[in-house]
Short mmCIF file of C-alpha atoms in Angstrom, two decimals:
data_model
loop_
_atom_site.label_atom_id
_atom_site.label_comp_id
_atom_site.label_asym_id
_atom_site.label_seq_id
_atom_site.Cartn_x
_atom_site.Cartn_y
_atom_site.Cartn_z
CA ALA A 24 44.63 -11.34 -151.79
CA GLN A 25 46.03 -8.34 -151.56
CA LYS A 26 49.74 -8.52 -152.04
CA ILE A 27 50.72 -5.05 -150.73
CA THR A 28 48.02 -3.52 -148.02
CA GLN A 29 48.41 0.30 -147.99
CA THR A 30 45.57 0.96 -145.60
CA GLN A 31 46.43 4.59 -145.84
CA PRO A 32 45.08 6.40 -149.29
CA GLY A 33 45.57 10.29 -147.93
CA MET A 34 48.09 12.13 -145.21
CA PHE A 35 48.35 15.36 -144.28
CA VAL A 36 51.03 16.05 -142.26
CA GLN A 37 52.69 19.93 -140.67
CA GLU A 38 56.10 20.34 -141.73
CA LYS A 39 59.20 19.90 -139.95
CA GLU A 40 56.97 16.51 -138.26
CA ALA A 41 58.05 12.59 -139.10
CA VAL A 42 55.86 10.53 -140.68
CA THR A 43 55.01 7.35 -140.82
CA LEU A 44 53.31 5.64 -143.64
CA ASP A 45 52.20 2.43 -143.49
CA CYS A 46 52.89 -0.91 -145.56
CA THR A 47 51.51 -4.40 -144.72
CA TYR A 48 52.28 -7.28 -146.85
CA ASP A 49 51.48 -11.02 -148.38
CA THR A 50 54.30 -13.61 -148.47
CA SER A 51 55.46 -16.95 -148.41
CA ASP A 52 58.67 -16.88 -149.80
CA PRO A 53 61.35 -16.64 -146.52
CA SER A 54 63.46 -15.11 -149.18
CA TYR A 55 61.80 -11.19 -150.43
CA GLY A 56 62.81 -7.79 -150.41
CA LEU A 57 60.92 -4.07 -149.90
CA PHE A 58 61.15 -1.58 -151.41
CA TRP A 59 59.70 1.75 -150.99
CA TYR A 60 59.13 4.78 -154.26
CA LYS A 61 57.78 7.93 -154.57
CA GLN A 62 56.07 9.50 -157.41
CA PRO A 63 56.10 13.21 -156.93
CA SER A 64 53.06 14.51 -158.56
CA SER A 65 55.56 15.23 -161.88
CA GLY A 66 55.10 11.34 -161.84
CA GLU A 67 58.60 9.53 -162.32
CA MET A 68 59.02 6.64 -159.95
CA ILE A 69 61.84 7.52 -157.36
CA PHE A 70 63.17 4.44 -155.78
CA LEU A 71 63.88 5.44 -151.92
CA ILE A 72 64.93 2.48 -149.87
CA TYR A 73 65.09 -1.08 -149.73
CA GLN A 74 64.31 -4.22 -146.44
CA GLY A 75 65.55 -7.79 -147.00
CA SER A 76 63.94 -9.95 -146.09
CA TYR A 77 66.90 -12.10 -144.06
CA ASP A 78 67.90 -8.13 -143.28
CA GLN A 79 68.85 -7.56 -138.60
CA GLN A 80 67.88 -4.34 -138.11
CA ASN A 81 66.08 -1.65 -139.99
CA ALA A 82 66.99 0.01 -142.99
CA THR A 83 67.98 3.68 -143.45
CA GLU A 84 68.26 5.91 -145.86
CA GLY A 85 68.85 9.92 -144.80
CA ARG A 86 65.74 11.18 -143.29
CA TYR A 87 64.98 7.86 -145.05
CA SER A 88 64.06 4.68 -142.63
CA LEU A 89 62.17 1.32 -142.85
CA ASN A 90 60.66 -0.36 -140.06
CA PHE A 91 60.36 -3.29 -140.36
CA GLN A 92 58.89 -5.75 -138.56
CA LYS A 93 58.47 -9.50 -139.84
CA ALA A 94 55.93 -11.34 -137.86
CA ARG A 95 53.32 -8.45 -138.44
CA LYS A 96 54.09 -8.98 -142.19
CA SER A 97 55.01 -4.97 -141.79
CA ALA A 98 57.09 -2.82 -143.76
CA ASN A 99 56.15 0.84 -142.36
CA LEU A 100 58.10 3.75 -143.63
CA VAL A 101 59.29 6.01 -141.74
CA ILE A 102 60.56 9.90 -142.85
CA SER A 103 61.74 12.31 -140.48
CA ALA A 104 61.74 16.09 -140.20
CA SER A 105 59.70 15.98 -143.46
CA GLN A 106 60.10 19.38 -146.14
CA LEU A 107 57.13 20.47 -148.40
CA GLY A 108 58.82 18.99 -150.62
CA ASP A 109 57.95 15.68 -149.80
CA SER A 110 54.74 15.81 -151.47
CA ALA A 111 53.98 12.77 -153.05
CA MET A 112 52.79 9.44 -154.14
CA TYR A 113 54.17 7.33 -151.97
CA PHE A 114 54.18 2.45 -152.78
CA CYS A 115 54.79 -0.24 -151.01
CA ALA A 116 56.34 -2.38 -153.73
CA MET A 117 57.64 -6.24 -153.08
CA ARG A 118 59.81 -8.23 -154.77
CA GLU A 119 59.72 -12.06 -154.27
CA ASP A 120 61.94 -15.22 -154.60
CA LEU A 121 59.68 -17.79 -155.89
CA ASN A 122 60.77 -17.18 -159.61
CA ARG A 123 64.54 -15.46 -160.21
CA ASP A 124 62.71 -13.47 -162.70
CA ASP A 125 59.38 -12.37 -160.62
CA LYS A 126 58.76 -8.62 -161.15
CA ILE A 127 57.81 -6.11 -158.33
CA ILE A 128 54.69 -5.95 -157.04
CA PHE A 129 53.32 -2.19 -155.40
CA GLY A 130 50.34 -1.33 -153.07
CA LYS A 131 47.75 1.11 -154.16
CA GLY A 132 50.22 3.88 -152.74
CA THR A 133 49.28 6.77 -150.28
CA ARG A 134 49.20 10.39 -151.02
CA LEU A 135 51.37 12.84 -148.80
CA HIS A 136 50.78 16.17 -148.33
CA ILE A 137 53.17 18.26 -145.94
CA LEU A 138 51.58 21.20 -145.38
CA PRO A 139 53.57 24.29 -144.13
CA GLU B 10 74.16 7.76 -161.75
CA PRO B 11 72.34 5.59 -163.94
CA GLU B 12 69.31 5.97 -164.81
CA VAL B 13 66.83 4.84 -167.01
CA THR B 14 65.57 7.77 -170.39
CA GLN B 15 62.27 7.21 -171.52
CA THR B 16 60.86 8.75 -174.81
CA PRO B 17 58.96 10.21 -175.50
CA SER B 18 57.44 11.37 -172.69
CA HIS B 19 54.34 12.35 -174.25
CA GLN B 20 52.57 11.03 -176.70
CA VAL B 21 49.11 12.20 -178.38
CA THR B 22 47.68 9.39 -181.16
CA GLN B 23 44.13 8.01 -182.80
CA MET B 24 42.87 5.21 -181.55
CA GLY B 25 43.80 2.71 -184.15
CA GLN B 26 47.36 3.85 -184.35
CA GLU B 27 49.31 1.91 -183.39
CA VAL B 28 52.37 3.67 -181.37
CA ILE B 29 56.26 2.90 -180.04
CA LEU B 30 57.18 3.32 -176.23
CA ARG B 31 61.44 3.71 -176.80
CA CYS B 32 63.22 3.06 -173.72
CA VAL B 33 66.50 2.84 -173.15
CA PRO B 34 67.75 0.84 -169.49
CA ILE B 35 70.61 1.08 -167.45
CA SER B 36 73.96 -0.43 -169.50
CA ASN B 37 74.51 -3.22 -167.15
CA HIS B 38 71.31 -4.01 -166.16
CA LEU B 39 69.97 -7.83 -167.28
CA TYR B 40 66.23 -7.79 -166.85
CA PHE B 41 63.27 -5.25 -168.21
CA TYR B 42 60.01 -4.62 -167.17
CA TRP B 43 56.70 -2.34 -168.82
CA TYR B 44 54.40 -0.96 -166.11
CA ARG B 45 51.50 1.16 -166.90
CA GLN B 46 48.91 3.19 -165.23
CA ILE B 47 46.12 4.49 -165.42
CA LEU B 48 46.01 8.25 -164.18
CA GLY B 49 45.54 8.29 -160.37
CA GLN B 50 45.49 4.34 -159.85
CA LYS B 51 47.77 1.78 -159.12
CA VAL B 52 51.29 0.20 -161.20
CA GLU B 53 50.63 -2.35 -162.92
CA PHE B 54 52.93 -4.71 -164.47
CA LEU B 55 52.98 -5.67 -167.58
CA VAL B 56 55.67 -7.57 -169.08
CA SER B 57 58.88 -9.00 -168.67
CA PHE B 58 62.25 -9.64 -170.04
CA TYR B 59 65.14 -11.21 -170.35
CA ASN B 60 68.00 -12.80 -172.59
CA ASN B 61 66.54 -11.49 -175.73
CA GLU B 62 62.46 -13.13 -174.56
CA ILE B 63 59.64 -12.39 -172.42
CA SER B 64 59.99 -13.74 -168.92
CA GLU B 65 56.55 -12.90 -167.74
CA LYS B 66 53.73 -11.70 -168.66
CA SER B 67 50.60 -9.94 -166.88
CA GLU B 68 46.92 -10.57 -168.47
CA ILE B 69 47.11 -7.06 -169.78
CA PHE B 70 49.78 -7.41 -172.70
CA ASP B 71 47.28 -9.11 -174.63
CA ASP B 72 48.27 -9.74 -178.29
CA GLN B 73 48.33 -5.69 -179.01
CA PHE B 74 51.51 -5.75 -176.91
CA SER B 75 54.67 -6.08 -178.33
CA VAL B 76 58.04 -6.16 -176.35
CA GLU B 77 61.76 -6.16 -178.55
CA ARG B 78 64.66 -4.92 -177.52
CA PRO B 79 66.25 -4.16 -181.34
CA ASP B 80 70.38 -3.31 -180.11
CA GLY B 81 72.24 -3.74 -177.22
CA SER B 82 70.86 -0.81 -176.03
CA ASN B 83 66.84 -0.37 -176.58
CA PHE B 84 63.38 -1.43 -175.16
CA THR B 85 60.35 -0.83 -176.58
CA LEU B 86 56.97 -1.56 -176.20
CA LYS B 87 55.01 -1.47 -179.74
CA ILE B 88 51.36 -0.96 -179.07
CA ARG B 89 49.32 -2.60 -182.08
CA SER B 90 45.53 -0.66 -182.57
CA THR B 91 45.22 1.61 -179.24
CA LYS B 92 42.43 1.56 -177.69
CA LEU B 93 41.22 4.85 -175.55
CA GLU B 94 41.83 2.64 -172.21
CA ASP B 95 45.13 2.49 -172.83
CA SER B 96 45.94 6.64 -172.23
CA ALA B 97 47.87 5.89 -168.92
CA MET B 98 51.72 6.30 -168.49
CA TYR B 99 53.95 3.89 -169.16
CA PHE B 100 57.22 3.10 -167.02
CA CYS B 101 60.37 1.02 -168.74
CA ALA B 102 62.15 -0.41 -166.07
CA SER B 103 65.79 -2.20 -165.47
CA SER B 104 67.12 -4.53 -162.91
CA GLU B 105 71.14 -5.10 -162.89
CA GLY B 106 69.02 -9.47 -161.15
CA ALA B 107 66.37 -11.07 -160.76
CA LEU B 108 66.76 -11.79 -157.16
CA TYR B 109 64.60 -10.39 -153.95
CA ASN B 110 67.19 -7.74 -152.96
CA SER B 111 67.30 -5.53 -156.22
CA PRO B 112 65.51 -2.97 -156.81
CA LEU B 113 64.19 -2.19 -160.37
CA HIS B 114 65.69 1.52 -161.61
CA PHE B 115 62.14 3.07 -163.21
CA GLY B 116 62.34 5.61 -165.93
CA ASN B 117 60.80 8.87 -165.92
CA GLY B 118 57.83 7.38 -167.38
CA THR B 119 56.08 7.61 -171.27
CA ARG B 120 51.80 9.88 -171.08
CA LEU B 121 49.95 8.43 -173.80
CA THR B 122 46.93 9.23 -174.42
CA VAL B 123 44.72 7.51 -177.26
CA THR B 124 42.08 10.18 -178.34
#
C-alpha cells in the first residue's frame, strides 16, 4: 500500500490565486514528520515546509502553509497568492520514527502550472 | 545557508562503464542518503548511510551499487557496470538527525545518461 498519496497529477491555476495541493498519508507510527518539496524544471529538490505529528498548529513558511488534518491523515500544501515562479513539481513526503535511520518516502508528485 | 553539493551535474557514460557520483553533504550532518528519479517519475530511495556504514538499502540498490565516505566530507555513489535503465537523476541528501522531525536536504542532483 502506498504510504503517501497525491491524487492530483497536474493542476492549472491562475496567477495570484491560492492553490491547494492534496496529500494523504498512511502510517501506524504515532511519531512522524510530513514534508513538502518543490522541484522546478531545473531539477533540484527544495525543502519547503515541515509538519510534525504532535504539532498543534498548522505549519507556515511565508506563502506556504500546511493544512494538517491528523484524523483524516491529510497534509495539504496551500500556496497563497501564486506566482509564475511557483510552477514546478511538488512532492509530499513522510519520515516515520519507527527506525531512527529511516528514509523519507515520497508521493508521486503534483505538477503545478501557474497561468499568467 | 549551507547546502549539499553534487558533482558532476551531468554525466554521460556508455553501458558497462563504471561511474562515480560525488556529494559533499552539509558539514554538521550525520545521515546521508542517495535517491534516484527516473525522468518524470517518483523519487525512489536507494540507500542510507550512517556512522560509516549502510543503514538501509532498497531493492534497487543491488550489487552493482556501492557507497563510500572516503574522507570527512565526501560521500560517493559508485555504479560498477552501468545499464541503460540506470539513466536517471541521482540525488544526494543529508540530515542532521534521524528523528522524524529532521528534514532531508537535497543536492541539485546529477543527471546520469547511459548510452
